Short mmCIF file of C-alpha atoms and ligand atoms in Angstrom, two decimals:
data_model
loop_
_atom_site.label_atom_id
_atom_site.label_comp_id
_atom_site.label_asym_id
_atom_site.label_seq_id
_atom_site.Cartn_x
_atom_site.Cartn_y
_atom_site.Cartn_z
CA UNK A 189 18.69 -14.48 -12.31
CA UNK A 190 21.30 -12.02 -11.37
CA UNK A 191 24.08 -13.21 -9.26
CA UNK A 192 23.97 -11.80 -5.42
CA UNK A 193 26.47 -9.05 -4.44
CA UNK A 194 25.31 -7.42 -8.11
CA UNK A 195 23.84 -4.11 -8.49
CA UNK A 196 20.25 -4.11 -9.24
CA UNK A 197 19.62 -1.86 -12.12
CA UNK A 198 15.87 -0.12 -11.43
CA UNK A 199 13.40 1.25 -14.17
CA UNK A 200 10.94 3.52 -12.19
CA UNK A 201 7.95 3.51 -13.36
CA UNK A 202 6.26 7.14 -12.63
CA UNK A 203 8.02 9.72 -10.64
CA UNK A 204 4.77 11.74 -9.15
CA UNK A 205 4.78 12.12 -5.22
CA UNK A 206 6.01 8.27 -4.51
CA UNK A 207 8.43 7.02 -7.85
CA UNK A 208 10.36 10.68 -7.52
CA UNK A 209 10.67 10.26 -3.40
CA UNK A 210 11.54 6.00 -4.00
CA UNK A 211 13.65 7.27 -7.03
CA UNK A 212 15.78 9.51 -4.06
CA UNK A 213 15.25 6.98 -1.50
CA UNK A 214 16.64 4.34 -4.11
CA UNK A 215 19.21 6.40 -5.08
CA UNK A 216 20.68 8.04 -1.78
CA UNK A 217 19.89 5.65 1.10
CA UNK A 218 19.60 2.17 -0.33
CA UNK A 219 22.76 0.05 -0.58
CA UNK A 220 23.32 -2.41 -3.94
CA UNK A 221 20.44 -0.66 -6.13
CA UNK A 222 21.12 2.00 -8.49
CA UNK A 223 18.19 3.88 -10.83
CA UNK A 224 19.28 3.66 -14.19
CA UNK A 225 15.93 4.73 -15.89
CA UNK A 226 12.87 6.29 -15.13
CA UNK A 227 9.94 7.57 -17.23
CA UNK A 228 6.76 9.72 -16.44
CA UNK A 229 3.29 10.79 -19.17
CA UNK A 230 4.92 13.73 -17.70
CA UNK A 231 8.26 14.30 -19.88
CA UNK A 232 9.61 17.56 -17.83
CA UNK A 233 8.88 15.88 -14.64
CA UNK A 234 10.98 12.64 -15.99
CA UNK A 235 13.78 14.52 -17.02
CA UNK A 236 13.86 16.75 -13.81
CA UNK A 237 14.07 13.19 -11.48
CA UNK A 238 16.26 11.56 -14.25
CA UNK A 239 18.93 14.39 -14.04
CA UNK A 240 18.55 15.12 -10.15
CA UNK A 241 19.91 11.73 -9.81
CA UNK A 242 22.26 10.76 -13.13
CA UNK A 243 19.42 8.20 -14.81
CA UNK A 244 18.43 8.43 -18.32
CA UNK A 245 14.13 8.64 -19.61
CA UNK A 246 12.87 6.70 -21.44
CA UNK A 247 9.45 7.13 -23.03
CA UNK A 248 7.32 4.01 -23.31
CA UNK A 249 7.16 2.20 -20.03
CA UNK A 250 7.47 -1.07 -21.40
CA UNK A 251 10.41 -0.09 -23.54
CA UNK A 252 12.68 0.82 -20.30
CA UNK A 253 11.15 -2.70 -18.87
CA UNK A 254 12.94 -4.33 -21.58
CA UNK A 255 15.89 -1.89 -21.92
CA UNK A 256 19.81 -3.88 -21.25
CA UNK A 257 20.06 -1.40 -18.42
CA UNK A 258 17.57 -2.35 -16.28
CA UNK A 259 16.90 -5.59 -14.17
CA UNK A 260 14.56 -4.92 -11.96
CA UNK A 261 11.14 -2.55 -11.61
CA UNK A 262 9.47 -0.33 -9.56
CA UNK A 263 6.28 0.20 -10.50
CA UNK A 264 4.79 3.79 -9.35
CA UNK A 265 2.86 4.81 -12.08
CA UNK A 266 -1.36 5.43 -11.74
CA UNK A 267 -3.11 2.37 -10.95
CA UNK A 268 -5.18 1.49 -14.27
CA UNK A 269 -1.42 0.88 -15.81
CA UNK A 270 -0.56 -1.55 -13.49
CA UNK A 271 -1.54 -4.99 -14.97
CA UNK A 272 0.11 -4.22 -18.31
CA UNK A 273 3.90 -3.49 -16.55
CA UNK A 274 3.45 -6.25 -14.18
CA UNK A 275 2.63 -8.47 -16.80
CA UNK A 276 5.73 -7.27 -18.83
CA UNK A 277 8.09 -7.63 -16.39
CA UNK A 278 6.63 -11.04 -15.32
CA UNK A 279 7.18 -12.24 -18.70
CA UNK A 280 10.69 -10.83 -19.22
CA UNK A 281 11.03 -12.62 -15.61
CA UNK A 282 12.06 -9.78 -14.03
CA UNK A 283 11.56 -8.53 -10.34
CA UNK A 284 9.06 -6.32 -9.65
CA UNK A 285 7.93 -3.56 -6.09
CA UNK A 286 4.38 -2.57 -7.42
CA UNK A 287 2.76 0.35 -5.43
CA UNK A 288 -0.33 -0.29 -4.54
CA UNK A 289 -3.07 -1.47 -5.76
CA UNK A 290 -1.60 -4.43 -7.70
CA UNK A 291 -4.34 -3.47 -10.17
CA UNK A 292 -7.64 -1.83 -10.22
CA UNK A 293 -10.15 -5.07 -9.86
CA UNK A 294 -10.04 -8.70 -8.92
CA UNK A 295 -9.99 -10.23 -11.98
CA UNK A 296 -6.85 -8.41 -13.48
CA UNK A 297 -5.19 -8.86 -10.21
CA UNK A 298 -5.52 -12.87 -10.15
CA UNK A 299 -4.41 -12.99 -13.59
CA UNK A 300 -1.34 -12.16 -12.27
CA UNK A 301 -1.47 -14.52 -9.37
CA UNK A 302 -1.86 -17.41 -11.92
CA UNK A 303 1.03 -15.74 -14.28
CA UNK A 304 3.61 -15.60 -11.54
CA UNK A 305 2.61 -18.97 -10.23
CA UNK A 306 2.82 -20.49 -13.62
CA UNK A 307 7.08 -18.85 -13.52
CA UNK A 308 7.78 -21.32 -10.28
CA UNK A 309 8.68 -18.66 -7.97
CA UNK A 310 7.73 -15.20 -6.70
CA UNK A 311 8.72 -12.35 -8.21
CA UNK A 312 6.43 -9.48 -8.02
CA UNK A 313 6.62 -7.48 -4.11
CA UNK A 314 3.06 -5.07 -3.44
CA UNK A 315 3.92 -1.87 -1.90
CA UNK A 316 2.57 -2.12 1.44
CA UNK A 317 4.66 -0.35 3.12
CA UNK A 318 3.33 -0.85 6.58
CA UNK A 319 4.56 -4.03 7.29
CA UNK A 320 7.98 -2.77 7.16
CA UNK A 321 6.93 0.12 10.15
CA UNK A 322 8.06 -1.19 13.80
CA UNK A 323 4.95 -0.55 15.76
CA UNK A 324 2.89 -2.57 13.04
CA UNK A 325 5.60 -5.56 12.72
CA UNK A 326 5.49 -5.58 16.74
CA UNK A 327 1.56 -5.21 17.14
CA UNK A 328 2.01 -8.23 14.82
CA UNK A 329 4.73 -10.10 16.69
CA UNK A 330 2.53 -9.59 19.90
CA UNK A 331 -0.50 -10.79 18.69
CA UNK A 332 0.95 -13.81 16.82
CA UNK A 333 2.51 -14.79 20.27
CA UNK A 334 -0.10 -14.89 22.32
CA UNK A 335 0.32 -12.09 24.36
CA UNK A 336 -3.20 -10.38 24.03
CA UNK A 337 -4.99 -13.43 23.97
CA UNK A 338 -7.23 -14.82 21.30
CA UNK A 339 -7.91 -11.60 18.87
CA UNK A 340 -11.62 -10.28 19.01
CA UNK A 341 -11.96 -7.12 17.47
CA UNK A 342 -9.70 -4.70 15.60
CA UNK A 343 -10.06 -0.79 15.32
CA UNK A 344 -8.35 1.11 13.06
CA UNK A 345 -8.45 4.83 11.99
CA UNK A 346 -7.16 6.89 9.29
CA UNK A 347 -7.11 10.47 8.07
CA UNK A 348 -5.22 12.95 5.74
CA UNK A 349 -4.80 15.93 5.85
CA UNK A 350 -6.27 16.67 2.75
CA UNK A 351 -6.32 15.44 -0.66
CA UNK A 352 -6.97 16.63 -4.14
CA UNK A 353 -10.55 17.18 -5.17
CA UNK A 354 -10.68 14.07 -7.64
CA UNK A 355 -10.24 11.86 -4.76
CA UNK A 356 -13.56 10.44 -5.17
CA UNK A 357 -15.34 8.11 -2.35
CA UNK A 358 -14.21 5.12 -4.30
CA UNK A 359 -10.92 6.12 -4.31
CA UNK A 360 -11.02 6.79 -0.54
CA UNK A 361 -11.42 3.31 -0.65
CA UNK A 362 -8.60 1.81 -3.42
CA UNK A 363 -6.41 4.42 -2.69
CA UNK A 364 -6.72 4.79 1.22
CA UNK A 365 -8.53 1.93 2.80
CA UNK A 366 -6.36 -0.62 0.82
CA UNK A 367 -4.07 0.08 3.50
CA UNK A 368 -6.03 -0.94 6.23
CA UNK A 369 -7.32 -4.03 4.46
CA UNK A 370 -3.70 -5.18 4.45
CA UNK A 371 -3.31 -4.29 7.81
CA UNK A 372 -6.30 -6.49 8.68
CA UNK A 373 -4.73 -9.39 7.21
CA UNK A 374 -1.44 -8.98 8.17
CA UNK A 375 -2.53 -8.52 11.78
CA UNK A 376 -5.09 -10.98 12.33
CA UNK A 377 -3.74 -13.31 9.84
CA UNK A 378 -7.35 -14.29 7.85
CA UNK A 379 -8.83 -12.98 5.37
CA UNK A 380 -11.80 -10.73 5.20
CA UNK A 381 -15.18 -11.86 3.98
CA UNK A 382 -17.52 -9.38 3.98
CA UNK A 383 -17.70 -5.14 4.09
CA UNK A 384 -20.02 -2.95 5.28
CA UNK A 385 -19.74 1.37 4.36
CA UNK A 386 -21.38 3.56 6.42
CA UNK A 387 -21.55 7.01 5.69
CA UNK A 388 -22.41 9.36 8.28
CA UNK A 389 -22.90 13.53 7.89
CA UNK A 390 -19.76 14.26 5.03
CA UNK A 391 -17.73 17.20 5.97
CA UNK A 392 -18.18 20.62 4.81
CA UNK A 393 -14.06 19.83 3.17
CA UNK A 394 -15.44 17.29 1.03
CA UNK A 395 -16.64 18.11 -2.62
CA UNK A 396 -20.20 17.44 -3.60
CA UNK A 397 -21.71 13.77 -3.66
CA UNK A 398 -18.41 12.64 -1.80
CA UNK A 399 -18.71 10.33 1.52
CA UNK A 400 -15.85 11.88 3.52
CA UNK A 401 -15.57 10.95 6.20
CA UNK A 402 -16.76 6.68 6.19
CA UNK A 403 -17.18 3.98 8.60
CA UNK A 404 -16.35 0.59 7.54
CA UNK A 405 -16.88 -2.82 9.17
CA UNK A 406 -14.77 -5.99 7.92
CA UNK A 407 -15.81 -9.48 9.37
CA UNK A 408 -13.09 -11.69 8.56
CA UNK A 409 -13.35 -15.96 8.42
CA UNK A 410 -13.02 -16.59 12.36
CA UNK A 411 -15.04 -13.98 12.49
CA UNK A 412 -13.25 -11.17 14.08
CA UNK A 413 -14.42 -7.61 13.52
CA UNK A 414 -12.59 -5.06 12.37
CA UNK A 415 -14.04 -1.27 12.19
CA UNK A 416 -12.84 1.41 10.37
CA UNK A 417 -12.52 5.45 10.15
CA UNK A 418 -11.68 6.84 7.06
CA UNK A 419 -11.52 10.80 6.83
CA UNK A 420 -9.28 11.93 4.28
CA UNK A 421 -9.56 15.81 4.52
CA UNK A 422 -9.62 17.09 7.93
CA UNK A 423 -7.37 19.58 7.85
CA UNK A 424 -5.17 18.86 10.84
CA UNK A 425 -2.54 16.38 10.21
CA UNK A 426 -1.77 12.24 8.64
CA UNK A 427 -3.18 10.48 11.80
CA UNK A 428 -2.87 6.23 11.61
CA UNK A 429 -3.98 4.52 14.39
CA UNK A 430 -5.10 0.57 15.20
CA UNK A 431 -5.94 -0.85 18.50
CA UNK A 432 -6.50 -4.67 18.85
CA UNK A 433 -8.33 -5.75 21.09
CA UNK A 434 -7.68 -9.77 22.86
CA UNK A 435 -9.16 -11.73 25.49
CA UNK A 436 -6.40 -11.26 27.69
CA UNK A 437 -5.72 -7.26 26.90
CA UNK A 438 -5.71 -4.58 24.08
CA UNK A 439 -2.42 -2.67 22.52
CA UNK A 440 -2.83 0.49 20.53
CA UNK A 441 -0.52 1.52 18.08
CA UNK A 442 0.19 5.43 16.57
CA UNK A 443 -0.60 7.07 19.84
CA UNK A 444 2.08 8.23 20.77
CA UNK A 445 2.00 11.14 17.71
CA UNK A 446 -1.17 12.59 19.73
CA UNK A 447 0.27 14.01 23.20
CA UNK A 448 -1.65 17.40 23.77
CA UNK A 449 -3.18 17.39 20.67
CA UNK A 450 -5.97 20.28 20.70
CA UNK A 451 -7.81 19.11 17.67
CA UNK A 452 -10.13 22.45 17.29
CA UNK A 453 -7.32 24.49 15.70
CA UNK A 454 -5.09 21.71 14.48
CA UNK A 455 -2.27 23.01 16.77
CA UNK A 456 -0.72 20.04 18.93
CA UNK A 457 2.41 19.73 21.79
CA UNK A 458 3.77 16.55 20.50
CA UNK A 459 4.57 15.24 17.08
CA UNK A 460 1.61 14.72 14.48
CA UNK A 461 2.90 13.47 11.34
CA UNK A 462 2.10 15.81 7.62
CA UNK A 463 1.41 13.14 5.56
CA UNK A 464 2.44 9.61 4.99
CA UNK A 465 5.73 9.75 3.44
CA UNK A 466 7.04 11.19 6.73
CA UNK A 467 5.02 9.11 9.12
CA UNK A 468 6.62 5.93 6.50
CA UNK A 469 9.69 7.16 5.90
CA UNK A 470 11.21 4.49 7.83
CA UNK A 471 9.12 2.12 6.47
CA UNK A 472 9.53 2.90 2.90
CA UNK A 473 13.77 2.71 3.66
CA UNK A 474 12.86 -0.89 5.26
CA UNK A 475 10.87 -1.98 2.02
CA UNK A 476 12.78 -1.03 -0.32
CA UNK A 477 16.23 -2.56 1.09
CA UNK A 478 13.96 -5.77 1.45
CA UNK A 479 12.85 -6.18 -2.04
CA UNK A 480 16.45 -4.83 -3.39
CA UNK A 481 18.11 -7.32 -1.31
CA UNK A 482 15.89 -10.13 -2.51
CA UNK A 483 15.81 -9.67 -5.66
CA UNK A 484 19.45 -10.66 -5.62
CA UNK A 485 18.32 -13.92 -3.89
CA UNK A 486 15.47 -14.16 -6.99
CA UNK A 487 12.84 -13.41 -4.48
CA UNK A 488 10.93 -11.24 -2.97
CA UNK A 489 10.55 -10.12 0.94
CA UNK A 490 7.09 -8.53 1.90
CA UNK A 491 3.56 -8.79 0.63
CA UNK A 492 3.13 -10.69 -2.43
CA UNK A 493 0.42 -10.68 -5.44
CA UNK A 494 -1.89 -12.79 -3.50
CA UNK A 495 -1.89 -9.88 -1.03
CA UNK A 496 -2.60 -7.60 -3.91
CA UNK A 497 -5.28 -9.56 -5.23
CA UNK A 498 -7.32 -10.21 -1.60
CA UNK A 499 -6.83 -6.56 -0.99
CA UNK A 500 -8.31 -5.36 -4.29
CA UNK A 501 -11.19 -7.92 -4.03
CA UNK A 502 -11.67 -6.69 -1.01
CA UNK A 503 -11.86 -3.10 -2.11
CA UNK A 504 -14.30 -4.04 -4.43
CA UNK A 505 -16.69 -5.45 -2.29
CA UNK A 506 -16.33 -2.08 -0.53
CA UNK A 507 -17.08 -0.24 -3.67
CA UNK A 508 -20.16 -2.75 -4.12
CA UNK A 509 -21.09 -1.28 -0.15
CA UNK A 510 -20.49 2.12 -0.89
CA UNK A 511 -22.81 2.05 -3.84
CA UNK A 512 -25.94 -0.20 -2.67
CA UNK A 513 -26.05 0.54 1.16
CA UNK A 514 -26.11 -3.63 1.57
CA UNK A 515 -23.07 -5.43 3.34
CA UNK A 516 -20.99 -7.04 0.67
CA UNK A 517 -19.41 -10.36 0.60
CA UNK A 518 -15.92 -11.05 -0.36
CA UNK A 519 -15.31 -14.20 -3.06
CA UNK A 520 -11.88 -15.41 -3.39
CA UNK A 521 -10.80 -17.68 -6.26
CA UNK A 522 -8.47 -20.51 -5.15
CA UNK A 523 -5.22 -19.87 -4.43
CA UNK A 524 -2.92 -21.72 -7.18
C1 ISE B 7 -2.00 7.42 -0.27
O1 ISE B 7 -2.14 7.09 -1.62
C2 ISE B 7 -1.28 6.35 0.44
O2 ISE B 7 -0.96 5.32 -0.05
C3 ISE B 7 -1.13 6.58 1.89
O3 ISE B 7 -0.39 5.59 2.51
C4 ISE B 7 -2.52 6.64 2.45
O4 ISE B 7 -2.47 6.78 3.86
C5 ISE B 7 -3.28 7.80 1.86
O5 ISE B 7 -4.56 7.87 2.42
C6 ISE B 7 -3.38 7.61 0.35
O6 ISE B 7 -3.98 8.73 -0.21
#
């Protein structure tokens, strides 16, 4: 375990959009880290980040996991490599801030629940980054002290402004709706056990065979309901919004990007965020001095792999609903 007060040494794992923008973050506004590797399939694009910032590239992912220069990893590389790094750091027992998802389906992900809980101690932090943003951490403070009541119903919305063509209905829903799945349970404190997709008229944006936008429904164990929109290409502007809904009143939270918002031409009089890094920006800062600052403790500080697991299993019930019309029900393994 390195000794607190240390710098932490990070390998970063794929510098597309988020590992080059947490490479800078890293780099620039986080105190007691410093990026001392990073590698990319994409070899300019590594070198570009690596210079920009004084690192070194290294080609093989698991080679700068195990390189003398590195002691702890941030893991921003496409999804289907996930499990692999994780797994690699976990066994060189190093810490680990995973982007979301943890991995790509349930059974991968829990493997890694077991392998960390079989180490004695957590080590692996899931990049979701919202519960580091103030109006979610105080929607959650407000509902955990009673001040709303006993929770009923939860409504949550979220577009893009666009996205690239590949960006498949399914991954509307591992890529996108993750995010509100961990909201769900971060909020409401349960977990979800069953998801319904609806899919009304798709928009003329969205490529053939694509459900954009979707409706889904969560029911959760105390049976609260949760409904969400998803509508990843409308054109306008990044637009997160949740409103719970108690017995004893309701608090919304993201509305205060939409004053005199004229949503025909996309034009709007107060503040609309372009896309998530900038509405998260804060958020992101927040994380990342969390999981630096615990990994000097040997910890972490922010959603863990059982978070990562639940939300993937839940995403793949919601792939299982996307593809069969039917409502589909969530099955958790224990928790070790
Ligand atoms: C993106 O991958 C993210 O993680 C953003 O937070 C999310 O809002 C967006 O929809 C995803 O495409």
């Amino acid at each position: 375990m390195r000794q607190p007060q240390t710098e932490l040494r990070v390998a970063v794992l794929g510098v597309g959009m988020m590992g080059s923008y947490h490479t800078r973050t890293l780099s620039r506004r986080i105190h007691g880290a410093r990026v001392t590797v990073v590698t990319d399939a994409d070899t300019d694009r590594a070198a570009h980040v690596a210079a920009e910032i004084g690192a070194r590239t290294v080609a093989d992912p698991l080679d700068a996991i195990n390189a003398d220069d590195v002691d702890g990893v941030l893991i921003a590389s496409p999804g289907p490599a996930h499990e692999k790094q994780v797994q690699a750091c976990l066994e060189r027992r190093i810490p680990v801030l995973c982007e979301k998802p943890l991995t790509v389906d349930a059974d991968s992900a829990y493997n890694i629940v077991v392998a960390e809980h079989s180490l004695g101690r957590q080590m692996v932090q899931v990049g979701f980054m919202r519960r580091f943003d103030g109006e979610y951490a105080a929607l959650r403070a407000l509902i955990a002290s009673g001040g709303l009541g006993a929770p009923l119903m939860l409504h949550c919305l979220h577009r893009n402004p666009t996205v690239p063509d590949s960006f498949d209905s399914a991954m509307m829903i591992t890529d996108s709706l993750i995010h509100e799945v961990d909201v769900t349970r971060f909020l409401l404190a349960d977990e979800i056990t069953a998801v319904s997709v609806y899919k009304p008229t798709s928009a003329a944006s969205a490529p053939a065979r694509v459900h954009d936008p979707m409706f889904v429904i969560f029911e959760t164990s105390r049976g609260y309901l949760v409904d969400v929109e998803i509508f990843v290409r409308t054109g306008v502007a990044y637009e997160v919004r949740a409103e719970l809904v108690g017995e004893h009143g309701t608090a919304t939270i993201g509305r205060d990007q939409h004053l005199l918002r004229t949503s025909v031409d996309g034009r709007s009089g107060g503040t609309l965020a372009s896309d998530f890094i900038a509405r998260f920006d804060i958020a992101y800062q927040r994380e990342l001095q969390a999981w630096v600052d615990a990994a000097g403790q040997g910890s972490i500080a922010g959603p863990g792999v059982w978070d990562g697991y639940a939300a993937i299993a839940v995403c793949s019930a919601g792939i299982r609903a996307l593809r069969t019309g039917e409502r589909a029900d969530v099955v958790l393994k224990d928790r070790p």
